[in-house]
PDB file of C-alpha atoms in Angstrom:
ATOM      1  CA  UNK O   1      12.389  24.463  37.229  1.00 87.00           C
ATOM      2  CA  UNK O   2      12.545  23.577  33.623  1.00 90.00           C
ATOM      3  CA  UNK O   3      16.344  22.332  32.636  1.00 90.00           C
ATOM      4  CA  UNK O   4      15.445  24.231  29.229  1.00 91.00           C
ATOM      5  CA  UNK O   5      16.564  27.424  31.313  1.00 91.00           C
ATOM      6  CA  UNK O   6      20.008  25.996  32.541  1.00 94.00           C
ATOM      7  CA  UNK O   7      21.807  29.409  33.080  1.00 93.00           C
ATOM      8  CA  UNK O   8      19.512  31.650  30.846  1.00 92.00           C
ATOM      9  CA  UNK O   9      20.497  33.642  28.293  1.00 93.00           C
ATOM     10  CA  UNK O  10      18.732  37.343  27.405  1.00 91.00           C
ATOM     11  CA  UNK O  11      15.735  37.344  25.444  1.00 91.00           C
ATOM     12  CA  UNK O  12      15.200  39.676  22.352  1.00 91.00           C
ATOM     13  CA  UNK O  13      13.076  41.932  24.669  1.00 92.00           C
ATOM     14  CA  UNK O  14      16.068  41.909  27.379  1.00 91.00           C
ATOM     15  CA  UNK O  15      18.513  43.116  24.629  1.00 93.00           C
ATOM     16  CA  UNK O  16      16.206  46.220  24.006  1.00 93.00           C
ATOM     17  CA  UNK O  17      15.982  46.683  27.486  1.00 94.00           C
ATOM     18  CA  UNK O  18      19.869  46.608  27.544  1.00 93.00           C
ATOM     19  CA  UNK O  19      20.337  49.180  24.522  1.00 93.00           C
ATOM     20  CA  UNK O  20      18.161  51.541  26.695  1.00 94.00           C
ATOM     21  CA  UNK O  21      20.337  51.107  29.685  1.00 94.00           C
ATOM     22  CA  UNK O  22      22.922  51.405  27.814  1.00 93.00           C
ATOM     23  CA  UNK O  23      21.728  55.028  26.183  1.00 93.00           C
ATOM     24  CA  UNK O  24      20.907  56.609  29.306  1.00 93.00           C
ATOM     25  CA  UNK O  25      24.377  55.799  31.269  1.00 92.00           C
ATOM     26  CA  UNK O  26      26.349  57.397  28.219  1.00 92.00           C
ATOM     27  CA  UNK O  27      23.965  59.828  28.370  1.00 92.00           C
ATOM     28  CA  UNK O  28      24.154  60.984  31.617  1.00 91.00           C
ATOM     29  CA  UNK O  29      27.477  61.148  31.431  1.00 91.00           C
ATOM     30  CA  UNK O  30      27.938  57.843  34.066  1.00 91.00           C
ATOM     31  CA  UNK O  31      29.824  56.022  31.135  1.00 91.00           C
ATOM     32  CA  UNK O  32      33.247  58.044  32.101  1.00 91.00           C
ATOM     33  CA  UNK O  33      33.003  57.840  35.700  1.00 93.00           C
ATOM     34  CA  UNK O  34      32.672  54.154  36.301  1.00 94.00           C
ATOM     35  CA  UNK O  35      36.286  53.018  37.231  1.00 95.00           C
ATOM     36  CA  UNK O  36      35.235  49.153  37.555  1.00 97.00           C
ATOM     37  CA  UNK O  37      32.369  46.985  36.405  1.00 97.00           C
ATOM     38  CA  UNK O  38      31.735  44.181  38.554  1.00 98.00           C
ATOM     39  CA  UNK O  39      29.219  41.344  37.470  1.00 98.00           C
ATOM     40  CA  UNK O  40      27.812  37.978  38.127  1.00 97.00           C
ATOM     41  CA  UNK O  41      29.318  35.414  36.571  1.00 97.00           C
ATOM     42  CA  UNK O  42      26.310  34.002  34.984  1.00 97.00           C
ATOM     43  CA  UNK O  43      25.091  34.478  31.394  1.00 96.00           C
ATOM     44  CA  UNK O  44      22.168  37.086  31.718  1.00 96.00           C
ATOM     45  CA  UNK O  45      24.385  39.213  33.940  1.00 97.00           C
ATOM     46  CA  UNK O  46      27.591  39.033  31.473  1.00 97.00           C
ATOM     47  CA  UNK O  47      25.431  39.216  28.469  1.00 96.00           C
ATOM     48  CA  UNK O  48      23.982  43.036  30.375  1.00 96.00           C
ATOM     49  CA  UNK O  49      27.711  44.158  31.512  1.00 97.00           C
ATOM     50  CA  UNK O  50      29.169  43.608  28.028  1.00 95.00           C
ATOM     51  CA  UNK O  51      25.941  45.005  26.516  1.00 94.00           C
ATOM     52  CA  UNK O  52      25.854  48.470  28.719  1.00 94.00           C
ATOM     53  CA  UNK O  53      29.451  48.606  29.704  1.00 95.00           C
ATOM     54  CA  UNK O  54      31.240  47.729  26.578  1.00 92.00           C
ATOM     55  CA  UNK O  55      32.601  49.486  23.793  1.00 85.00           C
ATOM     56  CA  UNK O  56      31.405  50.356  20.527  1.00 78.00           C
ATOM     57  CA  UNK O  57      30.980  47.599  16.716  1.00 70.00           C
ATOM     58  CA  UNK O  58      34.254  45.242  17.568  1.00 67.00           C
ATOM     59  CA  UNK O  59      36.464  45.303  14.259  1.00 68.00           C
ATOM     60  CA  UNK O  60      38.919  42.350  14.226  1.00 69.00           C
ATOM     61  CA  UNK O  61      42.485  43.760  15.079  1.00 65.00           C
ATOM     62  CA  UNK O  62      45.234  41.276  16.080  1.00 55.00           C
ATOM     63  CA  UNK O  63      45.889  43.433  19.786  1.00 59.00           C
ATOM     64  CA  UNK O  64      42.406  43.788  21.006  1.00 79.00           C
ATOM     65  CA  UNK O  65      40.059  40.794  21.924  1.00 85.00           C
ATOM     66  CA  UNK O  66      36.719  41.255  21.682  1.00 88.00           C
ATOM     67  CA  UNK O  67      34.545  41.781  25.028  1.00 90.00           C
ATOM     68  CA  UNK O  68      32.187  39.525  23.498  1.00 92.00           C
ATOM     69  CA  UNK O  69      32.257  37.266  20.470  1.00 91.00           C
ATOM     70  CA  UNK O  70      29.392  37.035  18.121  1.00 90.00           C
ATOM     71  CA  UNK O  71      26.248  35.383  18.714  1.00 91.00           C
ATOM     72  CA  UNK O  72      27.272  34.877  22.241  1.00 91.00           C
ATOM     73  CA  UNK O  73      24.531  32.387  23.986  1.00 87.00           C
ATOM     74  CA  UNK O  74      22.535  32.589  20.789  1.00 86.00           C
ATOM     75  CA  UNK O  75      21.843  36.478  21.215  1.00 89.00           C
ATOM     76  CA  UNK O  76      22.010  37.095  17.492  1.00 88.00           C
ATOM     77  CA  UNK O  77      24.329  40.052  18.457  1.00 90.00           C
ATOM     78  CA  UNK O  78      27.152  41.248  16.701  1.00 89.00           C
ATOM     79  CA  UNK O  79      30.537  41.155  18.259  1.00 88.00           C
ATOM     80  CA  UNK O  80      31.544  43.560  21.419  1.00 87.00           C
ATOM     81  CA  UNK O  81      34.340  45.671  21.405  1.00 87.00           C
ATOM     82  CA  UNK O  82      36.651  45.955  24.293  1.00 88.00           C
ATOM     83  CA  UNK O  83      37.855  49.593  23.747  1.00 86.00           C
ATOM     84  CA  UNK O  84      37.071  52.182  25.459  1.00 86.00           C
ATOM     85  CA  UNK O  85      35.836  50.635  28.442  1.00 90.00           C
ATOM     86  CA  UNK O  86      36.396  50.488  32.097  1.00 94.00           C
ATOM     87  CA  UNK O  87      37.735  46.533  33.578  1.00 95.00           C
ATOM     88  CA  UNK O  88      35.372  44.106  34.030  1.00 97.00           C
ATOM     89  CA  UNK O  89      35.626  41.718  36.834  1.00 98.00           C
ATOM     90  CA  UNK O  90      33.241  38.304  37.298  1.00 98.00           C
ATOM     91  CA  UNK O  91      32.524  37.635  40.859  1.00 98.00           C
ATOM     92  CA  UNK O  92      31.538  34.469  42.531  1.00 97.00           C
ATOM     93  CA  UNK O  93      29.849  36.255  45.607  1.00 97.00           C
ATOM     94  CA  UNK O  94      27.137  38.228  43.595  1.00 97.00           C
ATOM     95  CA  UNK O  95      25.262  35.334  42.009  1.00 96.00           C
ATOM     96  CA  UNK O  96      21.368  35.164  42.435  1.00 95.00           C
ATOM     97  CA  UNK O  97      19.968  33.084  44.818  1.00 93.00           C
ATOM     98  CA  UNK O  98      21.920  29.376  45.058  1.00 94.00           C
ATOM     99  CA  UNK O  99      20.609  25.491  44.414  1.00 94.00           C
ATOM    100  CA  UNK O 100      17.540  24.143  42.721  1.00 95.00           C
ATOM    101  CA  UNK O 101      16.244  26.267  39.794  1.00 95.00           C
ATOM    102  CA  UNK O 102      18.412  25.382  36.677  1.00 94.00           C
ATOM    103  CA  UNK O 103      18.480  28.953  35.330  1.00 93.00           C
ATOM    104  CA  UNK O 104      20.642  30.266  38.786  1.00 95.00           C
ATOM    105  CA  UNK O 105      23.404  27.361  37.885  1.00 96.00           C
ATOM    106  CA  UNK O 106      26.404  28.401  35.432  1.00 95.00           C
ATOM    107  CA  UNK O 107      28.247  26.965  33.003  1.00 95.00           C
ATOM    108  CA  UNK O 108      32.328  26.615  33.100  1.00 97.00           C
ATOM    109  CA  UNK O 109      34.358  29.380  33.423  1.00 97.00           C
ATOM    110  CA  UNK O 110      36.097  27.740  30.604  1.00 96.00           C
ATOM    111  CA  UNK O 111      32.817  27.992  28.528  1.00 96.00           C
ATOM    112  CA  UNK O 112      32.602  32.363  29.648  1.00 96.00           C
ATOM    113  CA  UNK O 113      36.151  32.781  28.629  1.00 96.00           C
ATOM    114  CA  UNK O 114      35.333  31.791  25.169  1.00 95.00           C
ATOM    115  CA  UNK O 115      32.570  33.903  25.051  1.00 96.00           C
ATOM    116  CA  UNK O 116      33.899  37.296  26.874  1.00 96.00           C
ATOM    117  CA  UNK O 117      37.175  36.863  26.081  1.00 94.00           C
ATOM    118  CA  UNK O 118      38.326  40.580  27.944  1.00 94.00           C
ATOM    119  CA  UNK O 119      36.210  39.622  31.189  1.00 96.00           C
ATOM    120  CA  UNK O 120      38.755  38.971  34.013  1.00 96.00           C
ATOM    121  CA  UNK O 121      37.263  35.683  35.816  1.00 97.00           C
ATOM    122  CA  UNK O 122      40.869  35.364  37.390  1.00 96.00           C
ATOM    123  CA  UNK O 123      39.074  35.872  40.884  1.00 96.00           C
ATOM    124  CA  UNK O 124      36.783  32.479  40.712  1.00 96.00           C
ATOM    125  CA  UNK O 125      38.433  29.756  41.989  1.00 94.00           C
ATOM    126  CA  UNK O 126      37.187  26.860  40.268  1.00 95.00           C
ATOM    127  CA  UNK O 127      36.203  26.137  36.607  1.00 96.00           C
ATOM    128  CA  UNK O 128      32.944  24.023  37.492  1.00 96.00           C
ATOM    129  CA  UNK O 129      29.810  25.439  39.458  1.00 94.00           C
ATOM    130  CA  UNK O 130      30.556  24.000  42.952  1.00 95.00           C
ATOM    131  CA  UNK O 131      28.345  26.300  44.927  1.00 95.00           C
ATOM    132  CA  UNK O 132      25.021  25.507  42.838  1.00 93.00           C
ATOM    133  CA  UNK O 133      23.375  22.168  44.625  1.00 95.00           C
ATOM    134  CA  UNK O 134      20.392  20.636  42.821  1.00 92.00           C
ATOM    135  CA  UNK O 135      18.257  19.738  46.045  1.00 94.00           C
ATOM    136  CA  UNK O 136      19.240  22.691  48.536  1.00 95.00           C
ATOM    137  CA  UNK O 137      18.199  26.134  48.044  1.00 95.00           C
ATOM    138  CA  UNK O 138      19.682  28.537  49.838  1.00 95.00           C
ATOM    139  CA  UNK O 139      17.876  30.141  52.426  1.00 95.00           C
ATOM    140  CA  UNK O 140      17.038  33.521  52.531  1.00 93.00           C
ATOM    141  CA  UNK O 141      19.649  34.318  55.454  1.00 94.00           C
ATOM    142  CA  UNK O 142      21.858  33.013  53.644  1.00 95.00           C
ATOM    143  CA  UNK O 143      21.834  35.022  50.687  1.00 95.00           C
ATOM    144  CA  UNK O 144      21.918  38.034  52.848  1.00 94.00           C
ATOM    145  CA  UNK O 145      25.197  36.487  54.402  1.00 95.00           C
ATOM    146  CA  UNK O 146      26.929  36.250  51.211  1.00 96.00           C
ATOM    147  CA  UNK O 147      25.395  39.710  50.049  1.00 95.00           C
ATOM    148  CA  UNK O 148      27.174  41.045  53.631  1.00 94.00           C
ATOM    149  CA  UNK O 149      30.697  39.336  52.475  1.00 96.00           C
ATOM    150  CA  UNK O 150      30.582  40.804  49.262  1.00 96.00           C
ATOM    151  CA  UNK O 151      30.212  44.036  50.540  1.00 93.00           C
ATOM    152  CA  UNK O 152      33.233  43.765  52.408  1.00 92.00           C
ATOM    153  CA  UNK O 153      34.989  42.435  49.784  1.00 94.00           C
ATOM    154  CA  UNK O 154      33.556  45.510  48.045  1.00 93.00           C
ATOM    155  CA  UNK O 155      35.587  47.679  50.760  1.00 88.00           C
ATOM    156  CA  UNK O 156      38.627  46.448  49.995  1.00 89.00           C
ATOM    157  CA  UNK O 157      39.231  47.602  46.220  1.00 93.00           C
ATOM    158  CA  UNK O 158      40.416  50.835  45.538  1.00 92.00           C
ATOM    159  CA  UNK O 159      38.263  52.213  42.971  1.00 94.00           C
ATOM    160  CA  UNK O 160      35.469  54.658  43.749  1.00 91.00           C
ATOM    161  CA  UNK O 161      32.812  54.554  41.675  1.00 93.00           C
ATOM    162  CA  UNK O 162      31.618  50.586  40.726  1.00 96.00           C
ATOM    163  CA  UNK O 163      28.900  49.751  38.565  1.00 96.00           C
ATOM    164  CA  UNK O 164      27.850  46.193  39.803  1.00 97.00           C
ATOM    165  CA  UNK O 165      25.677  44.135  37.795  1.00 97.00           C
ATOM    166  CA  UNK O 166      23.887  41.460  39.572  1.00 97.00           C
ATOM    167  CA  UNK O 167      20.427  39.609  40.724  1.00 95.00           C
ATOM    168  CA  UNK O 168      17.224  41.245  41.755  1.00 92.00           C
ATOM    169  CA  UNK O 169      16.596  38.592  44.414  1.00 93.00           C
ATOM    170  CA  UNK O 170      20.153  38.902  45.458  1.00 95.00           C
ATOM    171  CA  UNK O 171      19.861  42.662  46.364  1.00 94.00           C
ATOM    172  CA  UNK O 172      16.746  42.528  47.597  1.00 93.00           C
ATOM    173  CA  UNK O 173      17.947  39.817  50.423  1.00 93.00           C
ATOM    174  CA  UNK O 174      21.188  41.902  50.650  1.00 93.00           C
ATOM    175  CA  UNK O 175      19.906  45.209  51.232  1.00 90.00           C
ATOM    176  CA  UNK O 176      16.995  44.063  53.223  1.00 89.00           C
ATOM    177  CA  UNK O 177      19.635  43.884  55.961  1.00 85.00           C
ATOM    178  CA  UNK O 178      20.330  47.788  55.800  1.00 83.00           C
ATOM    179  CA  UNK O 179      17.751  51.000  57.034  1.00 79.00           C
ATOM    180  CA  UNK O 180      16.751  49.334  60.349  1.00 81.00           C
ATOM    181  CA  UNK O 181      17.185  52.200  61.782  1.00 80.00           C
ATOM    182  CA  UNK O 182      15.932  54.257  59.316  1.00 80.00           C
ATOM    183  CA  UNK O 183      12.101  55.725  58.719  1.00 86.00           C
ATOM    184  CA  UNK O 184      10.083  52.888  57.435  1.00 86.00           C
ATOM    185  CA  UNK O 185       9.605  54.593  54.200  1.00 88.00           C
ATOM    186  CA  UNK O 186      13.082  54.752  53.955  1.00 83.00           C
ATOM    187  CA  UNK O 187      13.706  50.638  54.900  1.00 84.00           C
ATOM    188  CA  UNK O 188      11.389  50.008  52.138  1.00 86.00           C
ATOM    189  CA  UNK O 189      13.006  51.899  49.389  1.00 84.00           C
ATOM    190  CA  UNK O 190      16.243  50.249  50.052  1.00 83.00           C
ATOM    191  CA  UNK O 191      14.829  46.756  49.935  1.00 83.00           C
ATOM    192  CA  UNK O 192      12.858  47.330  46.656  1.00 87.00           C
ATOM    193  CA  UNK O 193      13.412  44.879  44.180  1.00 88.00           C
ATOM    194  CA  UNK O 194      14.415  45.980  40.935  1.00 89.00           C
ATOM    195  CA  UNK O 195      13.211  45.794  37.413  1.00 89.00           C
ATOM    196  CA  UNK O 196      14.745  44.328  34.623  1.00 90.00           C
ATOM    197  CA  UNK O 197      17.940  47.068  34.113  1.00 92.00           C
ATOM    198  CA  UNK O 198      17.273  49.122  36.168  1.00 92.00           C
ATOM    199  CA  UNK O 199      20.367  51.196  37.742  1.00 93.00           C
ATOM    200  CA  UNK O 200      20.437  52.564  41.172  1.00 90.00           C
ATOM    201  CA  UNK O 201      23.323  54.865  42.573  1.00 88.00           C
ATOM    202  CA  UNK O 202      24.391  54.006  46.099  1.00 86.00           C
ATOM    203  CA  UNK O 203      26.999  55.290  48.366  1.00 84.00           C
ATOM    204  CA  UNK O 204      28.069  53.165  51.171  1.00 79.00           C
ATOM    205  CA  UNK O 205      29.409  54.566  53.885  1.00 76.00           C
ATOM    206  CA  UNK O 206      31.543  53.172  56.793  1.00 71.00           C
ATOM    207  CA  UNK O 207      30.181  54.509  60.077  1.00 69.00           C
ATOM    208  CA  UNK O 208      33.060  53.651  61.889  1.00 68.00           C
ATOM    209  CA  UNK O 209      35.584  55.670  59.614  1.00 62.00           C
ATOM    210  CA  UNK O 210      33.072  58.877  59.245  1.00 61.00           C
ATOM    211  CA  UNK O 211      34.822  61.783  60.089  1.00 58.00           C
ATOM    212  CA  UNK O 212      38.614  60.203  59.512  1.00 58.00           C
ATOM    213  CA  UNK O 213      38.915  61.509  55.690  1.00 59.00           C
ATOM    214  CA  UNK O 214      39.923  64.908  55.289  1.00 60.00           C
ATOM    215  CA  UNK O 215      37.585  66.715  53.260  1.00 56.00           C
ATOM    216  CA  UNK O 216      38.761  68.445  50.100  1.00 58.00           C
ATOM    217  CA  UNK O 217      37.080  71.463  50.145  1.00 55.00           C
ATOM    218  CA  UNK O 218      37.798  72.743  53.757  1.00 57.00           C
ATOM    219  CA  UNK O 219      39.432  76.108  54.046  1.00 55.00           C
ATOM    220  CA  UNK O 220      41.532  77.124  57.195  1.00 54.00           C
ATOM    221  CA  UNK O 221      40.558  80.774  57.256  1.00 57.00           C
ATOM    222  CA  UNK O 222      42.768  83.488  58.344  1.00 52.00           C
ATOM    223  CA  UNK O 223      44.981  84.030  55.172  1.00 57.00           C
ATOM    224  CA  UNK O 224      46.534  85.787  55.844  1.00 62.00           C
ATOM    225  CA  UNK O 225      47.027  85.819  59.238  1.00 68.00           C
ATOM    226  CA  UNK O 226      46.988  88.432  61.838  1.00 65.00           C
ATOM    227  CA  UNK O 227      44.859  89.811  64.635  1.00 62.00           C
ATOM    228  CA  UNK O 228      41.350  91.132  63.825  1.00 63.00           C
ATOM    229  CA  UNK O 229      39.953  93.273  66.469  1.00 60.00           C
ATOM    230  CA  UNK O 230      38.008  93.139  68.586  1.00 60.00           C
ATOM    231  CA  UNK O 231      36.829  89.777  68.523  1.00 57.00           C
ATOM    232  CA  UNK O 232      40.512  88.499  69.119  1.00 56.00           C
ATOM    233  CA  UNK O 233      41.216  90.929  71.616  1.00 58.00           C
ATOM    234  CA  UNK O 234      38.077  89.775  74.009  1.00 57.00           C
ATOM    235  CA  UNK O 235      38.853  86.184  73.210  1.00 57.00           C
ATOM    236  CA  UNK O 236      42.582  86.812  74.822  1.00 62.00           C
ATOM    237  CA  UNK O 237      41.214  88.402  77.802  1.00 63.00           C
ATOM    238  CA  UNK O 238      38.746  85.840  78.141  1.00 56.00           C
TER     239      UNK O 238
END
């Protein structure tokens, strides 16, 4: 509740935390597969996306901004480069949990464009934080409403693989709404709440289109074609 903590930055033990992240998706080779980064548009989560996501020492060059400037939200790091690294998108709908604590409240988008100048925040509609109330918290329905419309939202770009970097109390509420039918063991993995950094691979899956995609690796048989005996025969007869 403290207004010290008014959209809080990453502490010196969150940056090593990052830096580890951020060795074991280049080292598993996730790095070149991630076609978009999507994040929270709030300090802690930009401050992660740049920090995992973003490209090696920035050098200044007159054609490339930097993905983050120097010393951004007193972090004592070095500037990010923008090279070499998939978009980055800041999104309204993944924010932690809404209203009251002064550390879930952002600052301008103004502010963040100054800061990460190659984050697109072209999809948030207003410059001032006009969904953070100081008296109402959201309720935990709620969350899992928004969580719900972001996924849909989710549906509609066309990249495969996203790397989203968001709010453990945001997923957990989220993803508490998925596995009811599964095994209970199964419900409760999904609705974990995550550590500090710590990446999980999902695929989400449409029930309602299962089945319509043609799969890739299908083979027709019969090449080339012509009858094979007997089988055909009795099936002709039959």
């Amino acid at each position: 509740m403290s207004p010290e903590y008014f959209d809080a930055h990453i502490t010196p033990l969150g940056w090593q935390q990052v830096d580890n992240l951020r060795k074991h998706v280049h080292e598993c080779g996730l790095a070149k597969r991630i076609d978009l980064v999507i994040t929270s548009p709030l300090l802690r989560t930009l401050q992660t996306t740049v920090g995992v996501f973003g490209g090696e020492g920035y050098t200044d060059r007159m054609d490339i901004v930097p993905l983050m400037v120097a010393n951004a939200g007193n972090s004592g790091r070095a500037a990010i480069s923008s090279l070499n690294c998939p978009p980055i998108i800041a999104v309204e709908l993944c924010r932690e949990h809404l209203g009251v604590h002064p550390c879930d409240k952002r600052r301008n988008i103004s502010d963040y464009q100054f800061l990460f100048p190659a984050v697109d925040f072209s999809l948030i509609e207003s410059d001032e934080d006009t969904w953070w109330k100081a008296d109402v918290r959201e309720t935990k329905e709620e969350v899992a409403a928004r969580g719900l419309k972001f996924l849909n939202w989710l549906w509609t770009r066309k990249e495969k693989e996203i790397a989203i970097v968001t709010h453990s109390g945001f997923l957990f509420h989220t993803l508490s709404a998925f596995g009811n039918d599964c095994h209970p063991l199964v419900k409760k993995e999904i609705c974990q709440h995550f550590a500090n950094c710590e990446l999980r691979s999902m695929v989400i899956v449409d029930r309602s289109m299962m089945g319509l995609d043609p799969s890739t690796t299908n083979y027709p048989g019969k090449i080339p074609s012509g009858l094979d005996l007997p089988s055909d025969v009795v099936d002709e007869k039959a």
